[in-house]
Coordinates of C-alpha atoms and ligand atoms in Angstrom, one line a residue:
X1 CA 51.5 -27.3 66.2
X2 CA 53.8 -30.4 66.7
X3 CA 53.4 -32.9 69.7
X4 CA 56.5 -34.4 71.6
X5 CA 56.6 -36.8 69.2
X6 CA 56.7 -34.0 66.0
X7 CA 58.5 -35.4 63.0
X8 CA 61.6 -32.7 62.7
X9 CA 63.3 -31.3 59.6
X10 CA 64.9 -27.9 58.1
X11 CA 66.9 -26.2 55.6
X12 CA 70.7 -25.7 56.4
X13 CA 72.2 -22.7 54.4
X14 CA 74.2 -19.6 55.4
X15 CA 72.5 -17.1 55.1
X16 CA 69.2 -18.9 55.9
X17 CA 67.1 -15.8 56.4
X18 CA 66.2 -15.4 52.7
X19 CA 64.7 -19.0 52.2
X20 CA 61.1 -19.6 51.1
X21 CA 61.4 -23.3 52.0
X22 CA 60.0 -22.8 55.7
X23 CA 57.0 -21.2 54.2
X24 CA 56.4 -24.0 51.9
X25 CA 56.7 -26.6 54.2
X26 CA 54.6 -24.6 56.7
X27 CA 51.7 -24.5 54.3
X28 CA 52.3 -28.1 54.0
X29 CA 52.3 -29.3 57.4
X30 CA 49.5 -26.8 58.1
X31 CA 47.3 -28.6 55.2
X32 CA 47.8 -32.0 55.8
X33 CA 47.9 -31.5 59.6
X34 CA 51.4 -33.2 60.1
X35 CA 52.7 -33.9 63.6
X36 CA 56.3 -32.2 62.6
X37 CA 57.9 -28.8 61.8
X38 CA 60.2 -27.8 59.2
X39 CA 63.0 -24.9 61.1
X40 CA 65.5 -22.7 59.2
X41 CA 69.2 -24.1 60.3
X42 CA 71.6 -21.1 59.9
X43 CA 75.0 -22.7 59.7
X44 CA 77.9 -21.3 59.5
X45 CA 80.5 -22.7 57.1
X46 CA 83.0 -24.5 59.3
X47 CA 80.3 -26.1 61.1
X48 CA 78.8 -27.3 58.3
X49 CA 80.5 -31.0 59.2
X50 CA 79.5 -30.5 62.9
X51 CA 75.8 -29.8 61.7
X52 CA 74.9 -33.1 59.7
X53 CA 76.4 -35.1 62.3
X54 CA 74.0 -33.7 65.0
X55 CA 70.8 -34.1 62.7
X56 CA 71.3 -37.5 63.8
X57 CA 72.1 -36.4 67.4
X58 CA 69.1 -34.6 67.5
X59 CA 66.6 -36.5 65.9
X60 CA 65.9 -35.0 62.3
X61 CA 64.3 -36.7 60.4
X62 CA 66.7 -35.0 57.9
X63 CA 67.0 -31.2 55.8
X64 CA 67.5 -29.5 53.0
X65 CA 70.8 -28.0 52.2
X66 CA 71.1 -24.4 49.8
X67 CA 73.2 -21.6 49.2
X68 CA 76.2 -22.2 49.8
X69 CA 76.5 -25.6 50.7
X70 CA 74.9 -28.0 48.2
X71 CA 77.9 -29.3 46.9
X72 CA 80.4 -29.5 50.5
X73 CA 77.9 -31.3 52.0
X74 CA 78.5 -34.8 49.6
X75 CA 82.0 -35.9 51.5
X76 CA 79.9 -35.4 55.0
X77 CA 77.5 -37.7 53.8
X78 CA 77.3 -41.6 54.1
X79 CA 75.8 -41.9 50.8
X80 CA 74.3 -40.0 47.9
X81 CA 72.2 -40.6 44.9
X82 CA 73.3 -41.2 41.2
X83 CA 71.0 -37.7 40.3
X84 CA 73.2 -36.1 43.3
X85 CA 76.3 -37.8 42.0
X86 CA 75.9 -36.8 38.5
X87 CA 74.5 -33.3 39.4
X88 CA 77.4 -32.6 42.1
X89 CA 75.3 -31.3 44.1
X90 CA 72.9 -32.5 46.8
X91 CA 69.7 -30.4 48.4
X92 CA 68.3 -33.1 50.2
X93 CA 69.3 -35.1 52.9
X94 CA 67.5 -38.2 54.7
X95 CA 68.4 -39.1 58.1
X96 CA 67.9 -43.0 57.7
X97 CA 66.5 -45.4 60.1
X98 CA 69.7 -46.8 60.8
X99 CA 71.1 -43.5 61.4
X100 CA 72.7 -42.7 58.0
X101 CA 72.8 -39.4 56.1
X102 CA 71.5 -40.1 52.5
X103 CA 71.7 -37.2 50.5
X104 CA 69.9 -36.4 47.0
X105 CA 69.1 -33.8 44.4
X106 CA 65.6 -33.3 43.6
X107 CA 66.2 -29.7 41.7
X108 CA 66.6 -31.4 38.5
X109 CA 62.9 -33.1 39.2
X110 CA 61.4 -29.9 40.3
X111 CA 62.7 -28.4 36.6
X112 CA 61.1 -31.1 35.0
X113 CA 57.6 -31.1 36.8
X114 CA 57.5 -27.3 36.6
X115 CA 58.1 -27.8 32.5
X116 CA 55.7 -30.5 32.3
X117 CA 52.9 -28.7 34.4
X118 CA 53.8 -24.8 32.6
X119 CA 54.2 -26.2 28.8
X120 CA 51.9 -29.7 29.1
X121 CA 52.3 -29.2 25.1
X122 CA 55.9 -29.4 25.2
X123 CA 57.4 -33.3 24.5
X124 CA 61.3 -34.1 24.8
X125 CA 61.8 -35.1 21.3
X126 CA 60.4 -32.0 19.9
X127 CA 64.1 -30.6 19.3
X128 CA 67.5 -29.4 21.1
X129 CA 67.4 -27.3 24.4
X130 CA 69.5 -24.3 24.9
X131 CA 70.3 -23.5 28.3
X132 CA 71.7 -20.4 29.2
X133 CA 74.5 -20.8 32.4
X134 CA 76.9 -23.9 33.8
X135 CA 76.1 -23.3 38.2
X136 CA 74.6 -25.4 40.0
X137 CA 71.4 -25.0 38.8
X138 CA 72.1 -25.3 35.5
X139 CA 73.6 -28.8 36.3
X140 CA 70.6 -29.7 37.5
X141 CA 68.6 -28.8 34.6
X142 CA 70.9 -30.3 31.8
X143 CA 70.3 -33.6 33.8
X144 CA 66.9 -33.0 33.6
X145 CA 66.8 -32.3 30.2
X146 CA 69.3 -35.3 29.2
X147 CA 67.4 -37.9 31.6
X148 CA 64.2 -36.4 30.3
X149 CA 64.6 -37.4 27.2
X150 CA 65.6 -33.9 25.1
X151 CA 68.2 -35.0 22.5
X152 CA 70.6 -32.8 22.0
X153 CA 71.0 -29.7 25.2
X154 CA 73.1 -27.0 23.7
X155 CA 75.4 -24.9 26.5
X156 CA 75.9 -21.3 26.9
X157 CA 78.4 -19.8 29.2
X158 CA 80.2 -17.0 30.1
X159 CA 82.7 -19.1 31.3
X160 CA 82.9 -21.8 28.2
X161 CA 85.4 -23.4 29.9
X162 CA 82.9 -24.3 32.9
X163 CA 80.3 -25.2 30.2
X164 CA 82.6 -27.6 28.8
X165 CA 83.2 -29.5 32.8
X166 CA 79.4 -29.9 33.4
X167 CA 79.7 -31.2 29.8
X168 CA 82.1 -33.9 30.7
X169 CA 80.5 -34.5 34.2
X170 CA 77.6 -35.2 33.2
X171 CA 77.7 -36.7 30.0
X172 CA 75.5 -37.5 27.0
X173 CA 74.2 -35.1 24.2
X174 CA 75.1 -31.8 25.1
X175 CA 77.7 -29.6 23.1
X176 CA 78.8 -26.3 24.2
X177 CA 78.9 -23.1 22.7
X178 CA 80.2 -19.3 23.3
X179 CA 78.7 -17.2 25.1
X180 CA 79.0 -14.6 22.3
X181 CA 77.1 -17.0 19.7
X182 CA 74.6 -17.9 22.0
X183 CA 72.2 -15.8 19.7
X184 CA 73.1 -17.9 16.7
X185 CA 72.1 -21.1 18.6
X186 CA 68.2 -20.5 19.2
X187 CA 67.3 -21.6 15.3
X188 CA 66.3 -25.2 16.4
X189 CA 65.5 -24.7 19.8
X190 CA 62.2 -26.0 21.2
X191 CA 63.3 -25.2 25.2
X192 CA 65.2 -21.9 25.7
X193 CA 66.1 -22.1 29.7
X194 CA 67.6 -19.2 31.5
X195 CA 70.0 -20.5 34.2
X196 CA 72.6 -18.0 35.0
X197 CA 71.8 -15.7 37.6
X198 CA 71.1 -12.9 35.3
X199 CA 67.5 -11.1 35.2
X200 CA 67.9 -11.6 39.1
X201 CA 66.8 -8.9 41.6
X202 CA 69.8 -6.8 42.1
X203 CA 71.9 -8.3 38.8
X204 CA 72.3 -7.6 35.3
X205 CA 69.5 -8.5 32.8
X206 CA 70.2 -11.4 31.0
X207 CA 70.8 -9.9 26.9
X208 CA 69.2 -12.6 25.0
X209 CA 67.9 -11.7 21.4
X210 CA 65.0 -14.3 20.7
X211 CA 64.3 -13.3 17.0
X212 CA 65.8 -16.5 15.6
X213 CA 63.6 -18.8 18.5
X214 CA 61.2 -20.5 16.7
X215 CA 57.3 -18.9 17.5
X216 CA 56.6 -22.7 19.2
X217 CA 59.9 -22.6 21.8
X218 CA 58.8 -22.4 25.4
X219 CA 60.7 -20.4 27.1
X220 CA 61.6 -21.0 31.0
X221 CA 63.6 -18.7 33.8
X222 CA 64.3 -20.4 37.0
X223 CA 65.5 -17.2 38.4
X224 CA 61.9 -16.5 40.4
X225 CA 62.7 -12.8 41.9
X226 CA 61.0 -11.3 39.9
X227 CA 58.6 -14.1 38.9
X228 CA 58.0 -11.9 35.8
X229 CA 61.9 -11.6 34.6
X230 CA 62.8 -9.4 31.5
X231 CA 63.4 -12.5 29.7
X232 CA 60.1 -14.0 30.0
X233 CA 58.4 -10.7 29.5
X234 CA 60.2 -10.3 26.0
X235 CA 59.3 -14.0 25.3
X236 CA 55.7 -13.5 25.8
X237 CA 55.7 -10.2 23.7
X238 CA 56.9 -12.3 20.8
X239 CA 54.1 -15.0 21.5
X240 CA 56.2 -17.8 23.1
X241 CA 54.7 -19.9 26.1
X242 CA 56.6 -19.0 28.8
X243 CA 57.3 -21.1 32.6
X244 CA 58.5 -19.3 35.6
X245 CA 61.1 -20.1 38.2
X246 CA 58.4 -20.5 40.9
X247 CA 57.3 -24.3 40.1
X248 CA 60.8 -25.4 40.0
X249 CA 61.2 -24.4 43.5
X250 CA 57.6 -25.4 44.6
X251 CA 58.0 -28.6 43.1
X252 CA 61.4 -29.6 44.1
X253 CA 60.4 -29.2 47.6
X254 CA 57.8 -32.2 47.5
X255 CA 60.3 -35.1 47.5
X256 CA 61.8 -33.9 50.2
X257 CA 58.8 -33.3 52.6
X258 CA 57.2 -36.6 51.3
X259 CA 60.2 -39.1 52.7
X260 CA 60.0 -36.6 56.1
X261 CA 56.9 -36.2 57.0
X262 CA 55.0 -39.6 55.1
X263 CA 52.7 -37.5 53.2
X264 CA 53.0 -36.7 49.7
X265 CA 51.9 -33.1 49.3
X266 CA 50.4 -31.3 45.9
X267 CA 51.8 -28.5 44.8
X268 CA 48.5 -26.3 43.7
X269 CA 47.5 -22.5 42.3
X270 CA 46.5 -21.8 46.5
X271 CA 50.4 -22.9 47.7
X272 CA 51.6 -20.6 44.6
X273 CA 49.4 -17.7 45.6
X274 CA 50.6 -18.6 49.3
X275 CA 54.3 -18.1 48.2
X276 CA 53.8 -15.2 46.1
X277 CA 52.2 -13.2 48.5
X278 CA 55.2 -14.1 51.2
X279 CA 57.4 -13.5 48.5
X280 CA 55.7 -9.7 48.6
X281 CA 56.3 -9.2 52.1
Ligands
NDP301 P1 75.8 -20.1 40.4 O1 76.4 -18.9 41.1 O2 76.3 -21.5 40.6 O3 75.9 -19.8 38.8 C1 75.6 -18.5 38.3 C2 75.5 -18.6 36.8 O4 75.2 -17.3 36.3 C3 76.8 -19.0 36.1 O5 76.5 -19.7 34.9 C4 77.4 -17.6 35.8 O6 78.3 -17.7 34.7 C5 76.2 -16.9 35.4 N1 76.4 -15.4 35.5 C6 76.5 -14.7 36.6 N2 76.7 -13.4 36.3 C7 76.8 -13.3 34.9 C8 77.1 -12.3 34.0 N3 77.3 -11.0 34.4 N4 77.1 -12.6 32.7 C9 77.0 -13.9 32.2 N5 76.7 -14.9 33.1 C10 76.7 -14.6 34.4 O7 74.2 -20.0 40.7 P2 73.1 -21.1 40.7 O8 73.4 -22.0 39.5 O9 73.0 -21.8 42.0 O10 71.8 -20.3 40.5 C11 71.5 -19.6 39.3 C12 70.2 -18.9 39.3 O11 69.2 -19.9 39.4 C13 70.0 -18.0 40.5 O12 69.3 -16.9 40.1 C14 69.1 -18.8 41.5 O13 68.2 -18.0 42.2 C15 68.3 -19.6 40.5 N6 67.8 -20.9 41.1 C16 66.5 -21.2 41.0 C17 66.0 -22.4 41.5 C18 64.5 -22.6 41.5 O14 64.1 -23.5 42.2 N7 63.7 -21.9 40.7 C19 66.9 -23.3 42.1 C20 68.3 -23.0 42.1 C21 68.7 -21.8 41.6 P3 79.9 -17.9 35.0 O15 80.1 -19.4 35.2 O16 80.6 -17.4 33.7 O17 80.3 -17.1 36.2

C-alpha cells in the first residue's frame, strides 16, 4: 500500500476496463515493495488534452497511453522521442522534473525483447522479415525490426496503400507487397510476424499458408487473446519455433515502470503465470 508520499502513475485509454497493465504493474509494485500505485485513467476522448495537463496538476509521475489514443496524444505533449517520432505513436509518457510531458514508445522494445528472450537462436542478419499488418503495432514492430538490425522487412497489407505510408514514414529496407501475394513472400523469410488484428478473440483468423516458410522461420503473433492463436498453432504443427504476444506486452511495460517508480523490474515465468491466470478471469 502507498504512503502520502506514494510515487503515482496509470494507463489513460478509453475504454480502460480491458487493460492488463494495472495488473502488471501491481505485481510489480507488490514485488519490489514500491511506495507508489499504478491506477487505470478512463478518459474520454475530448478530455484527452485536459487529462495530460492535470497529470502535472496532480502529481503523476506520468502514464501510459493505449487504445485509442497513442497517436493524439503527440501534439499534447512538450516533447517526444525519435522511436515515438518515427513510430507515430507514443505509449509512454514521463512527467519530468521540471514539469514537462515527455512521451515515448517502448512497444517496438517490448517486440524486440520478447523475440530475443522466445527465439534466443534467432540473429537479425539471418534473412528478411515478413510482417503481416500496417496499425499501430505493426509500426512498432517494423522499427524494431529495421533498428534491430533485420535487413530487408517485407509488408503485407490489406490496405497496401497504408503499407506503402509506414513504408515512407519510417524509412529504410522495407518493400511492400499485396496482401493477395503475401503467400508468395514467406520463401526467404527467417521472422514471419503476425500484426494485424486477425486470429484476435472475436475476429477473423488470420489465412496464412506457411508451406513455403522455411522449417528454421520463427514465427511470432502479438495478438495475445488467445495466447495460443491459430497462427502459431499451425506454425508449431509444421515444426517452427514459435513467440507469443504475451512478452511483447510484458516487456514493454518495464521502461515505463523503471523511469516511474526507480526500480527496474524483471519480467519472469511467475509475472507470466500471474497475467495469464488474470487473463482467465
Ligand atoms: P490497428 O487497428 O491499428 O490495425 C489493425 C491491423 O489489422 C491493420 O493492419 C488492418 O488492416 C488489419 N486487419 C484488420 N482486420 C483485417 C481483415 N479482416 N483482413 C486483413 N487485415 C485486417 O490495430 P493495432 O495495430 O493497434 O493492433 C493490432 C493487433 O496487435 C491487435 O490484435 C492488438 O491486440 C495487438 N497488439 C499487441 C500488443 C502486444 O503488446 N502484444 C501491443 C499492441 C497491439 P487494414 O489496414 O487493411 O485495415
Amino acid at each position: 500500500m502507498p504512503t502520502g508520499s506514494g510515487r503515482v502513475a496509470g494507463v489513460m485509454g478509453w475504454p480502460i476496463g480491458h487493460s492488463l497493465s494495472p495488473r502488471i504493474h501491481g505485481y510489480w509494485l507488490a514485488q519490489y515493495d514500491v511506495d507508489g500505485a499504478y491506477v487505470p485513467l478512463p478518459v474520454r476522448p475530448e478530455r484527452v488534452a485536459s487529462a495530460l495537463a492535470a497529470l502535472v496538476v496532480l502529481g503523476f509521475r506520468g502514464t501510459n497511453v493505449t487504445i485509442p489514443y497513442k497517436e493524439v496524444v503527440i501534439p499534447g505533449l512538450d516533447a517526444v522521442s525519435d522511436t515515438a517520432r518515427a513510430i507515430g505513436a507514443v505509449n509512454t509518457v514521463v512527467v519530468q522534473d521540471d514539469g514537462r510531458l515527455y512521451g515515448t514508445n517502448t512497444d517496438a522494445y517490448g517486440f524486440m525483447e520478447a523475440l530475443r528472450q522466445g527465439a534466443p537462436h534467432w540473429h537479425a542478419a539471418a534473412g528478411p522479415a515478413l510482417v503481416l499488418g500496417a496499425g499501430g503495432a505493426a509500426r512498432a514492430v517494423v522499427y524494431a525490426l529495421l533498428t534491430g538490425g533485420v535487413p530487408l522487412v517485407r509488408l503485407a497489407n490489406r490496405d497496401r496503400a497504408r503499407a506503402d505510408r509506414l513504408a515512407a514514414d519510417i524509412g529504410g529496407a522495407i518493400q511492400t507487397v499485396d496482401w493477395n501475394a503475401r503467400a508468395g513472400a514467406t520463401g526467404d523469410a527467417a521472422v514471419l510476424v503476425n500484426a494485424t488484428s486477425l486470429g484476435m478473440t472475436g475476429q477473423p483468423p488470420l489465412d496464412m499458408p506457411l508451406n513455403a516458410l522455411p522449417s528454421s522461420a520463427v514465427v511470432v503473433d502479438i495478438v495475445y487473446r488467445p495466447l495460443e492463436t491459430p497462427l502459431l498453432k499451425a506454425a508449431k504443427g509444421r515444426g517452427h519455433l514459435t513467440v507469443d504476444g504475451l512478452g511483447m506486452l510484458l516487456h514493454q511495460a518495464r521502461p515505463g515502470f523503471a523511469t516511474w517508480f526507480g526500480v527496474d523490474p524483471a519480467v519472469t515465468p511467475a509475472l507470466r503465470a500471474f497475467v495469464l491466470a488474470e487473463m482467465r478471469t
